Amino acid sequence: EAFYSFNRPHGAFNGKTPYKALREKL
């Protein structure tokens, strides 16, 4: 989880980790 967050940062999530944002979209 942490690896994914650091490996693929994205400004569009604004505070949310990309991992969690992806989980919410699925």
CSV table of C-alpha atoms in Angstrom, one decimal:
chain,number,residue,atom,x,y,z
A,1,GLU,CA,0.0,0.0,0.0
A,2,ALA,CA,2.7,2.5,1.0
A,3,PHE,CA,4.9,1.4,-1.9
A,4,TYR,CA,2.0,2.1,-4.3
A,5,SER,CA,1.4,5.5,-2.8
A,6,PHE,CA,5.0,6.5,-3.1
A,7,ASN,CA,5.6,4.9,-6.4
A,8,ARG,CA,2.6,6.5,-8.1
A,9,PRO,CA,1.8,9.9,-6.6
A,10,HIS,CA,-0.9,11.9,-8.2
A,11,GLY,CA,-2.1,15.5,-7.5
A,12,ALA,CA,-5.6,14.7,-8.6
A,13,PHE,CA,-6.3,12.8,-5.4
A,14,ASN,CA,-5.5,15.8,-3.1
A,15,GLY,CA,-4.7,14.2,0.2
A,16,LYS,CA,-6.0,10.7,-0.6
A,17,THR,CA,-3.4,8.1,-1.5
A,18,PRO,CA,-3.7,6.8,-5.1
A,19,TYR,CA,-4.3,3.3,-3.6
A,20,LYS,CA,-7.4,4.4,-1.7
A,21,ALA,CA,-8.7,6.5,-4.5
A,22,LEU,CA,-8.5,3.4,-6.8
A,23,ARG,CA,-10.2,1.3,-4.2
A,24,GLU,CA,-13.1,3.7,-4.1
A,25,LYS,CA,-13.4,3.7,-7.9
A,26,LEU,CA,-13.6,0.0,-8.1
